[in-house]
Amino acid sequence: MMMSRLICWGLVMLLETIRLTLVIRQSDNFELFIRPNRIIISPMEWLNYHHLLYFWTVAREGSIVRASEQLTLSQSTISEQIRSLEASLGEELFARVGRNLVLTEMGQMVFRYADEIFAIGRELMDTVQGRPTDRPLRVMVGITDVVPKLVAYRLLEPALHLEQPVKIVYREGKLDQLLAELATYDLDVVLSDAPLSPTVKVRAFNHLLGECGVTFCGTDTLVAAYQSDFPQSLEGAPFLLPTDNTTMRRALDHWFEAEGLRPRVVAEFEDSALLKVFGQQGLGLFVVPTVIETEVQRQYGVELLGRVEPIRERFYALTVNRRLRHPAVVAMSEAAQQVLFH
C-alpha cells in the first residue's frame, strides 16, 4: 500500500506539470482520480450478478422454495443473497402478501432488466459457441381502445420490417391504465389519439406521429341519400358516433355545432371496430380517419360520402423518454411521418 501511494504521488507531480487528469480503476472496487495537487479515492458501484440471478429465479419461479430446488441452494442462502441485493440497491424488491411473495414496483422493473440481462447472456453463449440465434427485439406497445384498429395496424406494421427480427407485444386499454404500465416500464410506448394532459402525474413525453382529416362513410343507400349538398345534407342524418369521452367525438360535436347541424345519433361506441360493423349493416353514417378510408371501404364494403379537413385526427406516441430510443418505436414514428401521414 505504501509503495502504491508513493507511485501515486509521483504521478501527481508529473500531472502538475502537464495539467492532466488520470483515472485508475482498481480491482478492489475503488477508483483513484489523480489530479494536480490531490488524489480522490472513490468507491465504485458494482452489481453482484449472482445476487441478481437468485432474485430473478425467485421472481420467475414464484417462490423461494422452487428457486431453491432449481438452484440447488438452501432457502436461507437465497433469502440472504436477495437481502444483500436489496441493500445494495437501497430498495425492497419483494413484499409479502399473506403467504406469497410479490414483486414491488421496483422489483418489477429490476426483474425486467434481469430478464434482458440473462437473455443477452444466453445469446452471447450461443454466438460464441456457434449456435444459431434469432432472438427478436421485443417491443411492448400499449394502444388506447379508441384508436381504430386499422390505424393501429398501419402504425405498428413498419416495426416488423427492421433488419433485426421484432416481436410486438400488444396491449389495449384505457389511457390511465396504459400510462401506469408505461411509468413502471411494462410498456415501451403508448399509442394514443390525444396528447398527455398537463394534469397527468406520470412523467412522459408526447411525440406527434401525424394528423389527418376525416371521411364520412356509409352504405351505398345512405351515401346516395345524403350525398347532395354535403355537408348541409347531414342535418337529421342517422349517425353512429364514438362515445363522448373520445377526442374524435368532441371534435365532431364542435364541428356539427359550428356548421349548425343536428345529426340523429343512433348509437355510441367505445369500440371503433364494432361501430364500423354497425355501419356496414346500414344503421347509420360514421366517420373514419382519412388515412384509412381506402381500407375501410374495402374491408366493410361501404362508400365514401365526403371528407372534412377541419376535423383533425392526431395520433401520438407517448414514452418516458424525451427522445425516441427503441429501434422499433423509431421505425413506427419515421414511417408514420414519412408515409402514413405524408
CSV table of C-alpha atoms in Angstrom, one decimal:
chain,number,residue,atom,x,y,z
A,1,MET,CA,0.0,0.0,0.0
A,2,MET,CA,2.8,2.4,0.9
A,3,MET,CA,4.5,1.7,-2.5
A,4,SER,CA,1.2,2.3,-4.3
A,5,ARG,CA,0.9,5.7,-2.6
A,6,LEU,CA,4.5,6.7,-3.5
A,7,ILE,CA,3.8,5.8,-7.1
A,8,CYS,CA,0.6,7.9,-7.0
A,9,TRP,CA,2.4,10.9,-5.6
A,10,GLY,CA,4.9,10.6,-8.3
A,11,LEU,CA,2.1,10.6,-10.9
A,12,VAL,CA,0.7,13.7,-9.2
A,13,MET,CA,4.0,15.6,-9.6
A,14,LEU,CA,4.0,14.6,-13.3
A,15,LEU,CA,0.4,15.7,-13.8
A,16,GLU,CA,1.1,19.0,-12.1
A,17,THR,CA,3.5,19.7,-15.0
A,18,ILE,CA,1.3,18.5,-17.8
A,19,ARG,CA,-2.1,19.5,-16.2
A,20,LEU,CA,-3.9,16.2,-17.0
A,21,THR,CA,-6.4,14.1,-15.0
A,22,LEU,CA,-5.7,10.4,-14.7
A,23,VAL,CA,-8.3,7.8,-13.6
A,24,ILE,CA,-7.0,4.4,-12.4
A,25,ARG,CA,-9.6,1.7,-12.0
A,26,GLN,CA,-8.7,-0.7,-9.2
A,27,SER,CA,-9.9,-4.3,-9.0
A,28,ASP,CA,-10.8,-3.8,-5.3
A,29,ASN,CA,-13.9,-1.7,-6.0
A,30,PHE,CA,-12.2,1.7,-5.9
A,31,GLU,CA,-11.4,4.4,-8.4
A,32,LEU,CA,-8.4,6.7,-8.0
A,33,PHE,CA,-8.9,10.1,-9.6
A,34,ILE,CA,-5.5,11.7,-9.8
A,35,ARG,CA,-5.5,15.4,-10.4
A,36,PRO,CA,-2.9,18.0,-9.8
A,37,ASN,CA,-2.4,18.5,-6.0
A,38,ARG,CA,-4.8,15.8,-4.9
A,39,ILE,CA,-5.9,12.2,-5.1
A,40,ILE,CA,-9.5,11.2,-4.9
A,41,ILE,CA,-10.3,7.6,-3.9
A,42,SER,CA,-13.9,6.9,-4.7
A,43,PRO,CA,-15.9,3.7,-4.2
A,44,MET,CA,-17.4,2.2,-7.4
A,45,GLU,CA,-20.9,0.7,-7.7
A,46,TRP,CA,-20.8,-2.9,-8.8
A,47,LEU,CA,-23.8,-5.1,-9.4
A,48,ASN,CA,-23.5,-8.6,-8.0
A,49,TYR,CA,-24.9,-10.8,-10.8
A,50,HIS,CA,-25.1,-13.8,-8.5
A,51,HIS,CA,-27.5,-11.9,-6.3
A,52,LEU,CA,-29.4,-10.8,-9.4
A,53,LEU,CA,-29.6,-14.4,-10.6
A,54,TYR,CA,-31.1,-15.6,-7.3
A,55,PHE,CA,-33.6,-12.7,-7.3
A,56,TRP,CA,-34.5,-13.4,-10.9
A,57,THR,CA,-35.0,-17.1,-10.3
A,58,VAL,CA,-37.3,-16.5,-7.3
A,59,ALA,CA,-39.3,-13.9,-9.2
A,60,ARG,CA,-39.7,-16.3,-12.2
A,61,GLU,CA,-40.4,-19.4,-10.1
A,62,GLY,CA,-42.8,-17.6,-7.8
A,63,SER,CA,-41.3,-18.8,-4.5
A,64,ILE,CA,-38.0,-19.3,-2.7
A,65,VAL,CA,-38.8,-23.0,-2.3
A,66,ARG,CA,-39.0,-23.6,-6.1
A,67,ALA,CA,-36.0,-21.4,-6.7
A,68,SER,CA,-34.1,-23.4,-4.1
A,69,GLU,CA,-34.8,-26.6,-5.9
A,70,GLN,CA,-33.7,-25.2,-9.2
A,71,LEU,CA,-30.5,-23.5,-8.0
A,72,THR,CA,-29.7,-26.4,-5.6
A,73,LEU,CA,-29.1,-23.9,-2.8
A,74,SER,CA,-30.7,-23.6,0.6
A,75,GLN,CA,-33.6,-21.3,1.1
A,76,SER,CA,-31.7,-19.3,3.8
A,77,THR,CA,-28.8,-18.7,1.4
A,78,ILE,CA,-31.1,-17.4,-1.3
A,79,SER,CA,-33.0,-15.2,1.1
A,80,GLU,CA,-29.7,-13.8,2.4
A,81,GLN,CA,-28.4,-13.0,-1.1
A,82,ILE,CA,-31.7,-11.3,-2.1
A,83,ARG,CA,-31.4,-9.1,1.1
A,84,SER,CA,-27.9,-8.2,0.0
A,85,LEU,CA,-29.2,-7.2,-3.4
A,86,GLU,CA,-31.9,-5.1,-1.8
A,87,ALA,CA,-29.3,-3.5,0.4
A,88,SER,CA,-27.0,-2.6,-2.5
A,89,LEU,CA,-29.9,-1.1,-4.5
A,90,GLY,CA,-31.5,0.6,-1.5
A,91,GLU,CA,-34.9,-0.7,-2.5
A,92,GLU,CA,-37.2,-3.5,-1.4
A,93,LEU,CA,-37.8,-5.9,-4.3
A,94,PHE,CA,-40.4,-8.2,-2.7
A,95,ALA,CA,-43.4,-7.7,-0.5
A,96,ARG,CA,-45.2,-10.4,1.4
A,97,VAL,CA,-48.9,-10.7,0.8
A,98,GLY,CA,-50.3,-13.4,3.0
A,99,ARG,CA,-48.0,-16.4,2.4
A,100,ASN,CA,-47.0,-15.2,-1.0
A,101,LEU,CA,-44.0,-13.1,-2.2
A,102,VAL,CA,-45.0,-10.5,-4.8
A,103,LEU,CA,-42.7,-8.1,-6.6
A,104,THR,CA,-42.8,-4.4,-5.6
A,105,GLU,CA,-42.9,-1.8,-8.2
A,106,MET,CA,-39.1,-1.5,-8.1
A,107,GLY,CA,-38.9,-5.3,-8.1
A,108,GLN,CA,-40.9,-5.4,-11.3
A,109,MET,CA,-38.5,-3.0,-13.0
A,110,VAL,CA,-35.4,-4.9,-11.8
A,111,PHE,CA,-36.9,-8.2,-12.9
A,112,ARG,CA,-37.4,-6.8,-16.5
A,113,TYR,CA,-33.8,-5.7,-16.6
A,114,ALA,CA,-32.6,-9.0,-15.2
A,115,ASP,CA,-34.7,-10.8,-17.8
A,116,GLU,CA,-33.0,-8.9,-20.6
A,117,ILE,CA,-29.5,-9.3,-19.0
A,118,PHE,CA,-29.8,-13.1,-18.8
A,119,ALA,CA,-31.4,-13.4,-22.2
A,120,ILE,CA,-28.4,-11.4,-23.6
A,121,GLY,CA,-26.1,-13.7,-21.7
A,122,ARG,CA,-27.7,-16.8,-23.3
A,123,GLU,CA,-27.5,-15.2,-26.7
A,124,LEU,CA,-23.8,-14.4,-26.1
A,125,MET,CA,-23.1,-18.1,-25.3
A,126,ASP,CA,-25.0,-19.2,-28.3
A,127,THR,CA,-23.0,-16.8,-30.5
A,128,VAL,CA,-19.6,-17.7,-29.0
A,129,GLN,CA,-20.3,-21.4,-29.4
A,130,GLY,CA,-21.6,-21.1,-32.9
A,131,ARG,CA,-25.2,-21.9,-32.2
A,132,PRO,CA,-27.7,-20.0,-34.3
A,133,THR,CA,-29.7,-17.3,-32.5
A,134,ASP,CA,-32.7,-15.3,-33.8
A,135,ARG,CA,-33.7,-13.7,-30.6
A,136,PRO,CA,-36.2,-11.0,-31.7
A,137,LEU,CA,-36.2,-7.4,-30.4
A,138,ARG,CA,-39.2,-7.2,-28.2
A,139,VAL,CA,-41.3,-4.0,-28.1
A,140,MET,CA,-44.1,-3.6,-25.6
A,141,VAL,CA,-46.8,-1.4,-27.1
A,142,GLY,CA,-49.9,-0.1,-25.4
A,143,ILE,CA,-52.8,1.2,-27.6
A,144,THR,CA,-55.7,3.1,-26.2
A,145,ASP,CA,-59.0,1.4,-27.1
A,146,VAL,CA,-60.3,4.4,-29.0
A,147,VAL,CA,-57.5,4.2,-31.7
A,148,PRO,CA,-59.0,2.5,-34.8
A,149,LYS,CA,-57.6,-1.0,-35.3
A,150,LEU,CA,-56.7,-0.2,-38.9
A,151,VAL,CA,-54.7,2.8,-37.7
A,152,ALA,CA,-53.0,0.7,-35.0
A,153,TYR,CA,-52.0,-1.8,-37.7
A,154,ARG,CA,-50.6,0.9,-40.0
A,155,LEU,CA,-48.6,2.4,-37.1
A,156,LEU,CA,-47.2,-1.0,-35.9
A,157,GLU,CA,-46.5,-2.7,-39.2
A,158,PRO,CA,-43.3,-0.8,-40.1
A,159,ALA,CA,-41.6,-2.2,-37.0
A,160,LEU,CA,-41.8,-5.7,-38.5
A,161,HIS,CA,-39.6,-4.6,-41.4
A,162,LEU,CA,-36.5,-3.8,-39.4
A,163,GLU,CA,-33.4,-5.9,-40.3
A,164,GLN,CA,-33.4,-7.4,-36.8
A,165,PRO,CA,-36.5,-9.6,-36.1
A,166,VAL,CA,-39.0,-7.8,-33.9
A,167,LYS,CA,-41.6,-9.3,-31.6
A,168,ILE,CA,-44.5,-6.9,-30.9
A,169,VAL,CA,-46.4,-7.4,-27.6
A,170,TYR,CA,-49.7,-5.5,-27.9
A,171,ARG,CA,-51.8,-4.4,-25.1
A,172,GLU,CA,-55.1,-2.5,-25.4
A,173,GLY,CA,-56.8,-0.5,-22.6
A,174,LYS,CA,-57.8,2.8,-21.1
A,175,LEU,CA,-55.2,5.6,-21.2
A,176,ASP,CA,-54.7,5.8,-17.4
A,177,GLN,CA,-54.1,2.1,-17.2
A,178,LEU,CA,-51.6,2.1,-20.0
A,179,LEU,CA,-49.8,5.2,-18.6
A,180,ALA,CA,-49.4,3.3,-15.3
A,181,GLU,CA,-47.7,0.5,-17.1
A,182,LEU,CA,-45.6,2.9,-19.1
A,183,ALA,CA,-44.4,4.6,-15.9
A,184,THR,CA,-43.3,1.2,-14.5
A,185,TYR,CA,-41.5,0.3,-17.8
A,186,ASP,CA,-44.0,-2.5,-18.6
A,187,LEU,CA,-44.6,-0.7,-21.9
A,188,ASP,CA,-42.1,0.9,-24.2
A,189,VAL,CA,-44.7,3.2,-25.9
A,190,VAL,CA,-48.3,4.1,-25.7
A,191,LEU,CA,-50.1,5.0,-28.9
A,192,SER,CA,-53.0,7.4,-28.4
A,193,ASP,CA,-55.3,9.8,-30.2
A,194,ALA,CA,-54.6,12.5,-27.7
A,195,PRO,CA,-51.5,14.0,-26.0
A,196,LEU,CA,-50.9,13.8,-22.3
A,197,SER,CA,-52.8,16.3,-20.3
A,198,PRO,CA,-50.6,18.6,-18.1
A,199,THR,CA,-52.5,17.4,-15.1
A,200,VAL,CA,-51.3,13.8,-15.6
A,201,LYS,CA,-48.8,12.9,-12.9
A,202,VAL,CA,-46.9,10.4,-15.0
A,203,ARG,CA,-43.6,11.7,-16.3
A,204,ALA,CA,-43.9,11.1,-20.0
A,205,PHE,CA,-43.5,12.9,-23.3
A,206,ASN,CA,-45.7,13.4,-26.4
A,207,HIS,CA,-44.4,12.6,-29.8
A,208,LEU,CA,-46.8,13.6,-32.6
A,209,LEU,CA,-46.8,10.8,-35.2
A,210,GLY,CA,-49.1,12.7,-37.6
A,211,GLU,CA,-52.5,14.1,-38.3
A,212,CYS,CA,-55.2,13.9,-41.0
A,213,GLY,CA,-58.8,14.9,-41.7
A,214,VAL,CA,-61.8,12.6,-41.5
A,215,THR,CA,-64.0,10.9,-44.0
A,216,PHE,CA,-67.8,10.3,-43.7
A,217,CYS,CA,-68.8,6.8,-44.8
A,218,GLY,CA,-71.9,4.7,-45.1
A,219,THR,CA,-73.6,2.1,-47.2
A,220,ASP,CA,-74.4,2.9,-50.8
A,221,THR,CA,-78.0,3.6,-49.9
A,222,LEU,CA,-77.2,6.1,-47.2
A,223,VAL,CA,-74.5,7.8,-49.2
A,224,ALA,CA,-76.9,8.2,-52.1
A,225,ALA,CA,-79.5,9.7,-49.8
A,226,TYR,CA,-77.2,12.3,-48.2
A,227,GLN,CA,-74.6,13.0,-51.0
A,228,SER,CA,-76.4,16.0,-52.4
A,229,ASP,CA,-75.4,19.3,-50.8
A,230,PHE,CA,-72.9,17.7,-48.4
A,231,PRO,CA,-72.3,18.6,-45.6
A,232,GLN,CA,-75.5,20.5,-45.1
A,233,SER,CA,-77.4,17.4,-46.1
A,234,LEU,CA,-76.3,15.8,-42.7
A,235,GLU,CA,-79.0,17.7,-40.8
A,236,GLY,CA,-81.0,14.9,-39.1
A,237,ALA,CA,-79.0,12.1,-40.7
A,238,PRO,CA,-78.6,8.9,-38.7
A,239,PHE,CA,-75.1,8.6,-37.2
A,240,LEU,CA,-73.0,6.1,-35.4
A,241,LEU,CA,-70.6,8.1,-33.2
A,242,PRO,CA,-67.8,7.4,-30.7
A,243,THR,CA,-68.6,7.9,-27.1
A,244,ASP,CA,-68.3,11.4,-25.7
A,245,ASN,CA,-65.1,10.6,-23.8
A,246,THR,CA,-63.1,10.5,-27.0
A,247,THR,CA,-61.2,13.2,-28.8
A,248,MET,CA,-62.9,12.4,-32.1
A,249,ARG,CA,-66.4,12.8,-30.6
A,250,ARG,CA,-65.5,16.2,-29.1
A,251,ALA,CA,-64.1,17.3,-32.4
A,252,LEU,CA,-67.2,16.1,-34.2
A,253,ASP,CA,-69.6,17.8,-31.8
A,254,HIS,CA,-67.7,21.0,-32.2
A,255,TRP,CA,-67.9,20.8,-36.0
A,256,PHE,CA,-71.6,19.9,-36.0
A,257,GLU,CA,-72.3,22.9,-33.8
A,258,ALA,CA,-70.1,25.3,-35.9
A,259,GLU,CA,-72.0,24.1,-39.1
A,260,GLY,CA,-75.4,24.4,-37.4
A,261,LEU,CA,-76.1,20.6,-37.9
A,262,ARG,CA,-78.0,18.3,-35.6
A,263,PRO,CA,-77.5,14.7,-36.6
A,264,ARG,CA,-79.7,11.9,-35.2
A,265,VAL,CA,-77.5,9.7,-33.0
A,266,VAL,CA,-78.5,6.1,-33.5
A,267,ALA,CA,-75.8,4.6,-31.2
A,268,GLU,CA,-72.5,5.4,-29.5
A,269,PHE,CA,-69.5,3.1,-29.3
A,270,GLU,CA,-66.2,2.9,-27.5
A,271,ASP,CA,-65.1,0.1,-29.8
A,272,SER,CA,-64.4,1.6,-33.2
A,273,ALA,CA,-64.4,-1.8,-34.9
A,274,LEU,CA,-67.9,-2.6,-33.6
A,275,LEU,CA,-69.0,0.9,-34.8
A,276,LYS,CA,-67.9,0.0,-38.3
A,277,VAL,CA,-69.8,-3.3,-38.2
A,278,PHE,CA,-73.0,-1.5,-37.4
A,279,GLY,CA,-72.2,1.0,-40.2
A,280,GLN,CA,-71.6,-1.9,-42.6
A,281,GLN,CA,-75.2,-3.0,-41.9
A,282,GLY,CA,-76.6,0.4,-42.9
A,283,LEU,CA,-77.6,1.5,-39.4
A,284,GLY,CA,-76.0,4.9,-39.8
A,285,LEU,CA,-73.3,7.1,-41.2
A,286,PHE,CA,-69.9,7.1,-39.5
A,287,VAL,CA,-66.5,8.8,-39.6
A,288,VAL,CA,-63.0,7.4,-40.0
A,289,PRO,CA,-59.6,9.0,-40.3
A,290,THR,CA,-58.9,9.8,-43.9
A,291,VAL,CA,-55.6,7.8,-43.9
A,292,ILE,CA,-57.6,4.6,-43.6
A,293,GLU,CA,-60.6,5.4,-45.8
A,294,THR,CA,-59.5,3.0,-48.6
A,295,GLU,CA,-59.0,0.1,-46.2
A,296,VAL,CA,-62.4,0.8,-44.5
A,297,GLN,CA,-64.1,1.0,-47.9
A,298,ARG,CA,-62.6,-2.3,-49.0
A,299,GLN,CA,-63.0,-4.2,-45.7
A,300,TYR,CA,-66.5,-3.1,-44.8
A,301,GLY,CA,-68.0,-2.7,-48.3
A,302,VAL,CA,-69.1,0.9,-47.6
A,303,GLU,CA,-68.9,4.1,-49.8
A,304,LEU,CA,-67.3,7.4,-49.1
A,305,LEU,CA,-69.7,10.3,-48.6
A,306,GLY,CA,-67.2,13.2,-48.2
A,307,ARG,CA,-64.1,14.4,-46.5
A,308,VAL,CA,-63.8,17.2,-43.8
A,309,GLU,CA,-60.3,18.5,-43.3
A,310,PRO,CA,-61.1,20.9,-40.4
A,311,ILE,CA,-61.9,17.9,-38.2
A,312,ARG,CA,-58.4,16.7,-37.3
A,313,GLU,CA,-57.4,13.3,-36.1
A,314,ARG,CA,-54.0,13.3,-34.4
A,315,PHE,CA,-52.0,10.3,-33.2
A,316,TYR,CA,-49.2,10.3,-30.6
A,317,ALA,CA,-46.5,8.1,-29.3
A,318,LEU,CA,-46.2,8.5,-25.5
A,319,THR,CA,-42.9,7.5,-24.0
A,320,VAL,CA,-40.9,8.1,-20.8
A,321,ASN,CA,-38.0,9.4,-22.8
A,322,ARG,CA,-37.8,12.9,-24.3
A,323,ARG,CA,-36.4,11.3,-27.5
A,324,LEU,CA,-37.5,8.1,-29.1
A,325,ARG,CA,-34.8,5.4,-28.5
A,326,HIS,CA,-36.3,1.9,-29.1
A,327,PRO,CA,-35.5,1.0,-32.7
A,328,ALA,CA,-39.0,-0.4,-33.3
A,329,VAL,CA,-40.6,2.8,-32.0
A,330,VAL,CA,-38.3,4.9,-34.1
A,331,ALA,CA,-39.3,2.9,-37.1
A,332,MET,CA,-43.0,3.4,-36.3
A,333,SER,CA,-42.5,7.2,-35.9
A,334,GLU,CA,-40.5,7.6,-39.1
A,335,ALA,CA,-42.9,5.6,-41.2
A,336,ALA,CA,-45.9,7.5,-39.8
A,337,GLN,CA,-44.4,10.8,-40.6
A,338,GLN,CA,-42.9,9.9,-44.0
A,339,VAL,CA,-45.5,7.6,-45.4
A,340,LEU,CA,-48.8,7.3,-43.5
A,341,PHE,CA,-49.4,11.0,-42.8
A,342,HIS,CA,-47.3,12.4,-45.5
